[in-house]
Amino acid sequence: MIRNLNILLLFSSVLMLSGVYALKFSIEHTASERTALIARIDQQEGDLSLLKADWAVLNQPGHIDPIVRRHQAALGIVPVKQEQFGSFASLPMRPVKPNSAALNALFQSLDAGIDPIDAILELEGIE
């Protein structure tokens, strides 16, 4: 009985030991992949900052203006004129301020129980 138990414990120990070794190598592989990804991300961030710096230089008006002037005739473009944006006369006027005296009279008549619509209907002869 003891002999069978020892054999069983020996096989289970070998099985668990091989599991631990497999887990160890799996973790090492994952760590190396992580390190490679971090290095790749750092390289891409460096490339991105370099591209942003190039973009900032290329978008400066001092760089764009000579290119536009050189190709102005071929592209058929002209500088923007102020009239293209509209004028002050085309802006809508402010709304008229409401007549506060008439509104106060309306609210007072409503508070007194007088319905102005009924008064209008009585004047018109409509019931």
Short mmCIF file of C-alpha atoms in Angstrom, two decimals:
data_model
loop_
_atom_site.label_atom_id
_atom_site.label_comp_id
_atom_site.label_asym_id
_atom_site.label_seq_id
_atom_site.Cartn_x
_atom_site.Cartn_y
_atom_site.Cartn_z
CA MET A 1 0.00 0.00 0.00
CA ILE A 2 2.76 2.43 0.98
CA ARG A 3 4.69 1.48 -2.12
CA ASN A 4 1.75 2.32 -4.40
CA LEU A 5 1.24 5.61 -2.57
CA ASN A 6 4.93 6.49 -3.03
CA ILE A 7 4.73 5.71 -6.75
CA LEU A 8 1.62 7.84 -7.07
CA LEU A 9 3.28 10.74 -5.20
CA LEU A 10 6.39 10.40 -7.37
CA PHE A 11 4.38 10.61 -10.60
CA SER A 12 2.34 13.51 -9.31
CA SER A 13 5.54 15.32 -8.27
CA VAL A 14 7.05 14.82 -11.73
CA LEU A 15 3.82 16.02 -13.33
CA MET A 16 3.65 19.13 -11.14
CA LEU A 17 7.34 19.85 -11.72
CA SER A 18 6.86 19.74 -15.47
CA GLY A 19 3.86 22.08 -15.08
CA VAL A 20 5.96 24.57 -13.11
CA TYR A 21 8.69 24.48 -15.78
CA ALA A 22 6.13 25.05 -18.54
CA LEU A 23 4.64 27.97 -16.61
CA LYS A 24 8.11 29.45 -16.04
CA PHE A 25 8.98 29.33 -19.74
CA SER A 26 5.58 30.73 -20.67
CA ILE A 27 6.08 33.69 -18.32
CA GLU A 28 9.58 34.32 -19.71
CA HIS A 29 8.19 34.29 -23.25
CA THR A 30 5.44 36.72 -22.25
CA ALA A 31 7.97 39.01 -20.56
CA SER A 32 10.15 39.06 -23.67
CA GLU A 33 7.11 39.90 -25.84
CA ARG A 34 6.22 42.70 -23.44
CA THR A 35 9.73 44.11 -23.60
CA ALA A 36 9.66 43.99 -27.42
CA LEU A 37 6.29 45.75 -27.49
CA ILE A 38 7.50 48.47 -25.12
CA ALA A 39 10.55 49.04 -27.33
CA ARG A 40 8.32 49.21 -30.44
CA ILE A 41 5.94 51.69 -28.74
CA ASP A 42 8.88 53.88 -27.72
CA GLN A 43 10.18 53.85 -31.30
CA GLN A 44 6.74 54.73 -32.70
CA GLU A 45 6.31 57.57 -30.19
CA GLY A 46 9.68 58.94 -31.26
CA ASP A 47 8.65 58.71 -34.92
CA LEU A 48 5.35 60.40 -34.12
CA SER A 49 7.02 63.32 -32.34
CA LEU A 50 9.37 63.70 -35.30
CA LEU A 51 6.42 63.75 -37.71
CA LYS A 52 4.62 66.33 -35.55
CA ALA A 53 7.70 68.54 -35.64
CA ASP A 54 7.94 68.19 -39.43
CA TRP A 55 4.22 68.97 -39.75
CA ALA A 56 4.61 72.10 -37.63
CA VAL A 57 7.48 73.32 -39.81
CA LEU A 58 5.66 72.56 -43.06
CA ASN A 59 2.49 74.37 -41.90
CA GLN A 60 4.21 77.66 -41.18
CA PRO A 61 2.95 80.49 -43.39
CA GLY A 62 6.53 81.34 -44.37
CA HIS A 63 6.85 77.88 -45.91
CA ILE A 64 3.40 77.72 -47.53
CA ASP A 65 3.25 81.23 -49.02
CA PRO A 66 6.03 80.77 -51.64
CA ILE A 67 4.49 77.46 -52.73
CA VAL A 68 1.05 79.05 -53.13
CA ARG A 69 2.47 82.00 -55.08
CA ARG A 70 4.39 79.64 -57.36
CA HIS A 71 1.30 77.58 -58.23
CA GLN A 72 -1.32 80.35 -58.00
CA ALA A 73 -1.89 80.63 -61.74
CA ALA A 74 -1.98 76.88 -62.35
CA LEU A 75 -4.49 76.28 -59.54
CA GLY A 76 -6.58 79.36 -60.30
CA ILE A 77 -6.69 80.53 -56.71
CA VAL A 78 -6.81 84.11 -55.47
CA PRO A 79 -6.47 85.56 -51.99
CA VAL A 80 -9.64 85.73 -49.95
CA LYS A 81 -11.39 89.11 -50.02
CA GLN A 82 -13.24 90.67 -47.14
CA GLU A 83 -16.50 90.78 -49.12
CA GLN A 84 -16.58 86.98 -49.18
CA PHE A 85 -17.22 86.91 -45.45
CA GLY A 86 -20.29 89.21 -45.55
CA SER A 87 -20.95 92.64 -44.12
CA PHE A 88 -22.34 94.16 -40.97
CA ALA A 89 -25.53 95.11 -42.83
CA SER A 90 -26.31 91.44 -43.45
CA LEU A 91 -26.18 90.60 -39.73
CA PRO A 92 -29.63 90.19 -38.12
CA MET A 93 -30.78 92.97 -35.83
CA ARG A 94 -31.39 92.44 -32.15
CA PRO A 95 -34.92 91.42 -31.27
CA VAL A 96 -37.17 94.20 -30.05
CA LYS A 97 -37.35 94.50 -26.29
CA PRO A 98 -40.78 93.35 -25.06
CA ASN A 99 -43.25 95.96 -23.84
CA SER A 100 -43.02 95.43 -20.11
CA ALA A 101 -45.89 97.78 -19.28
CA ALA A 102 -48.33 95.77 -21.43
CA LEU A 103 -47.09 92.50 -19.94
CA ASN A 104 -47.53 93.86 -16.41
CA ALA A 105 -51.10 94.95 -17.27
CA LEU A 106 -51.83 91.49 -18.70
CA PHE A 107 -50.54 89.73 -15.59
CA GLN A 108 -52.50 92.09 -13.31
CA SER A 109 -55.71 91.39 -15.23
CA LEU A 110 -55.05 87.64 -15.03
CA ASP A 111 -54.44 87.93 -11.28
CA ALA A 112 -57.72 89.88 -10.95
CA GLY A 113 -59.54 87.01 -12.67
CA ILE A 114 -60.23 88.81 -15.93
CA ASP A 115 -59.58 86.70 -18.98
CA PRO A 116 -58.50 88.99 -21.84
CA ILE A 117 -59.61 86.48 -24.45
CA ASP A 118 -63.12 86.44 -23.03
CA ALA A 119 -63.15 90.24 -23.14
CA ILE A 120 -62.11 90.18 -26.81
CA LEU A 121 -64.79 87.56 -27.60
CA GLU A 122 -67.45 89.66 -25.85
CA LEU A 123 -66.43 92.71 -27.88
CA GLU A 124 -66.70 90.67 -31.06
CA GLY A 125 -70.07 89.27 -29.99
CA ILE A 126 -68.87 85.70 -29.94
CA GLU A 127 -69.74 83.45 -27.07
#
